[in-house]
PDB file of C-alpha atoms in Angstrom:
ATOM      1  CA  PRO Z  17       8.308  15.319  41.291  1.00  0.00           C
ATOM      2  CA  GLU Z  18       9.851  16.970  44.268  1.00  0.00           C
ATOM      3  CA  LEU Z  19       8.954  20.678  44.557  1.00  0.00           C
ATOM      4  CA  LEU Z  20      11.173  23.157  46.368  1.00  0.00           C
ATOM      5  CA  HIS Z  21      10.487  26.636  47.680  1.00  0.00           C
ATOM      6  CA  ASP Z  22      12.303  29.268  45.619  1.00  0.00           C
ATOM      7  CA  PRO Z  23      12.220  32.808  47.087  1.00  0.00           C
ATOM      8  CA  SER Z  24      12.829  34.347  43.671  1.00  0.00           C
ATOM      9  CA  ARG Z  25       9.556  32.824  42.427  1.00  0.00           C
ATOM     10  CA  ASN Z  26       7.390  34.822  44.925  1.00  0.00           C
ATOM     11  CA  GLY Z  27       6.373  31.863  47.017  1.00  0.00           C
ATOM     12  CA  ARG Z  28       5.661  29.530  44.095  1.00  0.00           C
ATOM     13  CA  ARG Z  29       7.191  26.119  44.191  1.00  0.00           C
ATOM     14  CA  CYS Z  30       9.632  25.029  41.528  1.00  0.00           C
ATOM     15  CA  PRO Z  31      10.742  21.622  40.286  1.00  0.00           C
ATOM     16  CA  GLY Z  32      13.456  19.975  42.343  1.00  0.00           C
ATOM     17  CA  PRO Z  33      17.047  19.319  41.278  1.00  0.00           C
ATOM     18  CA  ALA Z  34      16.203  16.031  39.521  1.00  0.00           C
ATOM     19  CA  ILE Z  35      13.818  17.823  37.154  1.00  0.00           C
ATOM     20  CA  ARG Z  36      16.316  20.602  36.494  1.00  0.00           C
ATOM     21  CA  ARG Z  37      19.028  18.032  35.707  1.00  0.00           C
ATOM     22  CA  ARG Z  38      16.720  16.332  33.176  1.00  0.00           C
ATOM     23  CA  ARG Z  39      16.100  19.628  31.405  1.00  0.00           C
ATOM     24  CA  ARG Z  40      19.809  20.369  30.959  1.00  0.00           C
ATOM     25  CA  PRO Z  41      20.339  17.818  28.120  1.00  0.00           C
ATOM     26  CA  GLN Z  42      17.276  19.219  26.327  1.00  0.00           C
ATOM     27  CA  ARG Z  43      18.705  22.733  26.536  1.00  0.00           C
ATOM     28  CA  GLU Z  44      22.132  21.573  25.310  1.00  0.00           C
ATOM     29  CA  SER Z  45      20.473  19.631  22.509  1.00  0.00           C
ATOM     30  CA  TYR Z  46      18.568  22.766  21.462  1.00  0.00           C
ATOM     31  CA  LEU Z  47      21.758  24.829  21.483  1.00  0.00           C
ATOM     32  CA  ASP Z  48      23.496  22.212  19.323  1.00  0.00           C
ATOM     33  CA  PHE Z  49      20.572  22.376  16.900  1.00  0.00           C
ATOM     34  CA  ALA Z  50      20.532  26.193  16.829  1.00  0.00           C
ATOM     35  CA  ARG Z  51      24.296  26.526  16.393  1.00  0.00           C
ATOM     36  CA  PRO Z  52      25.354  26.347  12.734  1.00  0.00           C
ATOM     37  CA  ARG Z  53      27.673  23.421  12.150  1.00  0.00           C
ATOM     38  CA  LYS Z  54      30.860  23.566  10.153  1.00  0.00           C
ATOM     39  CA  PRO Z  55      30.282  22.443   6.528  1.00  0.00           C
ATOM     40  CA  GLU Z  56      31.612  18.993   5.677  1.00  0.00           C
ATOM     41  CA  ARG Z  57      32.384  19.179   1.966  1.00  0.00           C
ATOM     42  CA  ARG Z  58      33.068  16.068  -0.075  1.00  0.00           C
ATOM     43  CA  ALA Z  59      32.785  14.942  -3.672  1.00  0.00           C
ATOM     44  CA  THR Z  60      29.062  14.381  -4.252  1.00  0.00           C
ATOM     45  CA  ASP Z  61      27.080  13.123  -7.208  1.00  0.00           C
ATOM     46  CA  LEU Z  62      24.474  15.880  -7.412  1.00  0.00           C
ATOM     47  CA  ALA Z  63      22.044  13.700  -9.376  1.00  0.00           C
ATOM     48  CA  ASP Z  64      22.049  11.167  -6.534  1.00  0.00           C
ATOM     49  CA  LEU Z  65      21.504  13.986  -4.035  1.00  0.00           C
ATOM     50  CA  VAL Z  66      18.519  15.309  -6.017  1.00  0.00           C
ATOM     51  CA  ASP Z  67      17.042  11.813  -6.440  1.00  0.00           C
ATOM     52  CA  ARG Z  68      17.206  11.099  -2.721  1.00  0.00           C
ATOM     53  CA  THR Z  69      15.826  14.501  -1.802  1.00  0.00           C
ATOM     54  CA  LEU Z  70      12.885  14.198  -4.184  1.00  0.00           C
ATOM     55  CA  ALA Z  71      12.149  10.777  -2.680  1.00  0.00           C
ATOM     56  CA  LEU Z  72      11.723  12.517   0.696  1.00  0.00           C
ATOM     57  CA  VAL Z  73       9.348  15.083  -0.816  1.00  0.00           C
ATOM     58  CA  GLN Z  74       7.386  12.567  -2.931  1.00  0.00           C
ATOM     59  CA  PRO Z  75       4.683  11.629  -0.361  1.00  0.00           C
ATOM     60  CA  ARG Z  76       3.565  15.230   0.077  1.00  0.00           C
ATOM     61  CA  ALA Z  77       3.803  15.912  -3.667  1.00  0.00           C
ATOM     62  CA  ALA Z  78       1.625  12.861  -4.414  1.00  0.00           C
ATOM     63  CA  GLN Z  79      -0.922  13.970  -1.816  1.00  0.00           C
ATOM     64  CA  GLN Z  80      -1.194  17.343  -3.596  1.00  0.00           C
ATOM     65  CA  GLN Z  81      -1.140  15.873  -7.132  1.00  0.00           C
ATOM     66  CA  VAL Z  82       2.170  17.579  -7.882  1.00  0.00           C
ATOM     67  CA  GLU Z  83       4.352  15.812 -10.444  1.00  0.00           C
ATOM     68  CA  LEU Z  84       8.055  15.728  -9.599  1.00  0.00           C
ATOM     69  CA  ARG Z  85      10.388  15.835 -12.602  1.00  0.00           C
ATOM     70  CA  PHE Z  86      14.144  15.572 -12.543  1.00  0.00           C
ATOM     71  CA  VAL Z  87      16.010  16.145 -15.771  1.00  0.00           C
ATOM     72  CA  ARG Z  88      18.959  13.868 -15.047  1.00  0.00           C
ATOM     73  CA  PRO Z  89      22.191  14.869 -16.807  1.00  0.00           C
ATOM     74  CA  ALA Z  90      23.719  12.364 -19.234  1.00  0.00           C
ATOM     75  CA  ALA Z  91      27.034  12.309 -17.355  1.00  0.00           C
ATOM     76  CA  PRO Z  92      27.573  12.371 -13.578  1.00  0.00           C
ATOM     77  CA  VAL Z  93      27.778  15.860 -12.109  1.00  0.00           C
ATOM     78  CA  VAL Z  94      30.152  15.761  -9.157  1.00  0.00           C
ATOM     79  CA  ALA Z  95      30.770  18.762  -6.917  1.00  0.00           C
ATOM     80  CA  ASP Z  96      32.548  19.337  -3.619  1.00  0.00           C
ATOM     81  CA  VAL Z  97      29.549  20.184  -1.384  1.00  0.00           C
ATOM     82  CA  ASP Z  98      28.087  19.561   2.055  1.00  0.00           C
ATOM     83  CA  TRP Z  99      25.390  16.944   1.325  1.00  0.00           C
ATOM     84  CA  GLU Z 100      23.172  17.881   4.296  1.00  0.00           C
ATOM     85  CA  GLN Z 101      23.255  21.609   3.606  1.00  0.00           C
ATOM     86  CA  ILE Z 102      22.408  21.247  -0.098  1.00  0.00           C
ATOM     87  CA  GLN Z 103      19.723  18.679   0.699  1.00  0.00           C
ATOM     88  CA  GLN Z 104      18.157  21.071   3.235  1.00  0.00           C
ATOM     89  CA  VAL Z 105      18.139  23.875   0.650  1.00  0.00           C
ATOM     90  CA  LEU Z 106      16.440  21.573  -1.871  1.00  0.00           C
ATOM     91  CA  ILE Z 107      13.862  20.422   0.693  1.00  0.00           C
ATOM     92  CA  ASN Z 108      13.079  24.035   1.598  1.00  0.00           C
ATOM     93  CA  LEU Z 109      12.690  25.014  -2.064  1.00  0.00           C
ATOM     94  CA  ALA Z 110      10.514  21.968  -2.766  1.00  0.00           C
ATOM     95  CA  PHE Z 111       8.246  22.621   0.227  1.00  0.00           C
ATOM     96  CA  ASN Z 112       7.924  26.292  -0.743  1.00  0.00           C
ATOM     97  CA  ALA Z 113       6.941  25.170  -4.251  1.00  0.00           C
ATOM     98  CA  LEU Z 114       4.434  22.666  -2.839  1.00  0.00           C
ATOM     99  CA  ASP Z 115       2.957  25.413  -0.646  1.00  0.00           C
ATOM    100  CA  ALA Z 116       2.383  27.408  -3.834  1.00  0.00           C
ATOM    101  CA  MET Z 117       0.672  24.454  -5.573  1.00  0.00           C
ATOM    102  CA  PRO Z 118      -1.864  23.051  -3.086  1.00  0.00           C
ATOM    103  CA  ARG Z 119      -4.080  21.667  -5.859  1.00  0.00           C
ATOM    104  CA  GLY Z 120      -1.527  20.217  -8.241  1.00  0.00           C
ATOM    105  CA  GLY Z 121       1.186  21.237 -10.662  1.00  0.00           C
ATOM    106  CA  THR Z 122       4.725  20.359 -11.618  1.00  0.00           C
ATOM    107  CA  LEU Z 123       8.004  20.708  -9.753  1.00  0.00           C
ATOM    108  CA  GLU Z 124      11.039  20.318 -12.017  1.00  0.00           C
ATOM    109  CA  THR Z 125      14.713  20.168 -11.118  1.00  0.00           C
ATOM    110  CA  ASP Z 126      17.682  20.278 -13.486  1.00  0.00           C
ATOM    111  CA  PHE Z 127      21.338  21.327 -13.799  1.00  0.00           C
ATOM    112  CA  GLN Z 128      22.939  23.959 -15.971  1.00  0.00           C
ATOM    113  CA  ALA Z 129      26.646  24.524 -16.508  1.00  0.00           C
ATOM    114  CA  LYS Z 130      27.162  28.270 -16.161  1.00  0.00           C
ATOM    115  CA  ALA Z 131      30.947  28.579 -16.447  1.00  0.00           C
ATOM    116  CA  PRO Z 132      33.918  26.292 -15.918  1.00  0.00           C
ATOM    117  CA  GLY Z 133      33.636  24.962 -12.353  1.00  0.00           C
ATOM    118  CA  THR Z 134      30.157  26.438 -11.849  1.00  0.00           C
ATOM    119  CA  ILE Z 135      26.897  24.488 -11.750  1.00  0.00           C
ATOM    120  CA  ALA Z 136      23.419  25.954 -11.414  1.00  0.00           C
ATOM    121  CA  LEU Z 137      20.829  23.687  -9.876  1.00  0.00           C
ATOM    122  CA  ARG Z 138      17.390  24.950 -10.935  1.00  0.00           C
ATOM    123  CA  VAL Z 139      14.125  24.280  -9.139  1.00  0.00           C
ATOM    124  CA  LEU Z 140      11.082  25.354 -11.180  1.00  0.00           C
ATOM    125  CA  ASP Z 141       7.400  25.087 -10.322  1.00  0.00           C
ATOM    126  CA  THR Z 142       4.061  25.906 -11.928  1.00  0.00           C
ATOM    127  CA  GLY Z 143       2.789  27.880  -8.924  1.00  0.00           C
ATOM    128  CA  PRO Z 144       1.452  31.430  -9.261  1.00  0.00           C
ATOM    129  CA  GLY Z 145       4.839  33.097  -8.689  1.00  0.00           C
ATOM    130  CA  LEU Z 146       5.689  36.029  -6.442  1.00  0.00           C
ATOM    131  CA  THR Z 147       4.200  39.480  -6.575  1.00  0.00           C
ATOM    132  CA  PRO Z 148       6.703  42.315  -7.165  1.00  0.00           C
ATOM    133  CA  GLN Z 149       6.234  43.420  -3.525  1.00  0.00           C
ATOM    134  CA  VAL Z 150       7.058  39.968  -2.166  1.00  0.00           C
ATOM    135  CA  LEU Z 151       9.917  39.468  -4.616  1.00  0.00           C
ATOM    136  CA  ALA Z 152      11.549  42.698  -3.406  1.00  0.00           C
ATOM    137  CA  GLN Z 153      11.630  41.322   0.176  1.00  0.00           C
ATOM    138  CA  THR Z 154      12.437  37.683  -0.559  1.00  0.00           C
ATOM    139  CA  PHE Z 155      16.119  37.805   0.398  1.00  0.00           C
ATOM    140  CA  GLN Z 156      15.687  39.913   3.513  1.00  0.00           C
ATOM    141  CA  PRO Z 157      16.466  37.985   6.708  1.00  0.00           C
ATOM    142  CA  LEU Z 158      13.434  36.587   8.511  1.00  0.00           C
ATOM    143  CA  PHE Z 159      10.988  37.525   5.749  1.00  0.00           C
ATOM    144  CA  LEU Z 160       7.961  35.238   5.637  1.00  0.00           C
ATOM    145  CA  GLN Z 161       5.048  35.459   3.270  1.00  0.00           C
ATOM    146  CA  ALA Z 162       1.760  34.744   5.014  1.00  0.00           C
ATOM    147  CA  ARG Z 163      -0.242  32.144   3.167  1.00  0.00           C
ATOM    148  CA  LYS Z 164      -3.863  31.217   3.485  1.00  0.00           C
ATOM    149  CA  PRO Z 165      -4.341  27.558   4.395  1.00  0.00           C
ATOM    150  CA  ALA Z 166      -5.226  25.384   1.401  1.00  0.00           C
ATOM    151  CA  ARG Z 167      -8.800  24.141   1.326  1.00  0.00           C
ATOM    152  CA  ALA Z 168      -9.717  20.806  -0.145  1.00  0.00           C
TER     153      ALA Z 168
END
């Protein structure tokens, strides 16, 4: 690539205009990714959403000998939700559960009607749970629990 002299770089050479132009779409793509998108709510069969999400998680669960269970409701459960946002929440919860069960266990998902117009989607696992100290910080922004890597 063409290198140009840039006085602000203390004599170091910098990539030419062609390289800088190629980086611009990457930067815009990153900003699009980092910027929260507007929710697109539509009537969604939550059982179908859970089925498809668990199918995405299945390969890792099988590798760790984690059984995935979904207690499917007898009747369709339809809610006005953003499919991608709810699916991402479920994936995050499932991966957190799998992190807690590196040597096997059970991950179960089900629905509960809480009140008229309210549905609780539960994700339960047989991992060790959270200590009281970690639980107290769980909903603080940017809180991460350090985990030791699993050993085979």
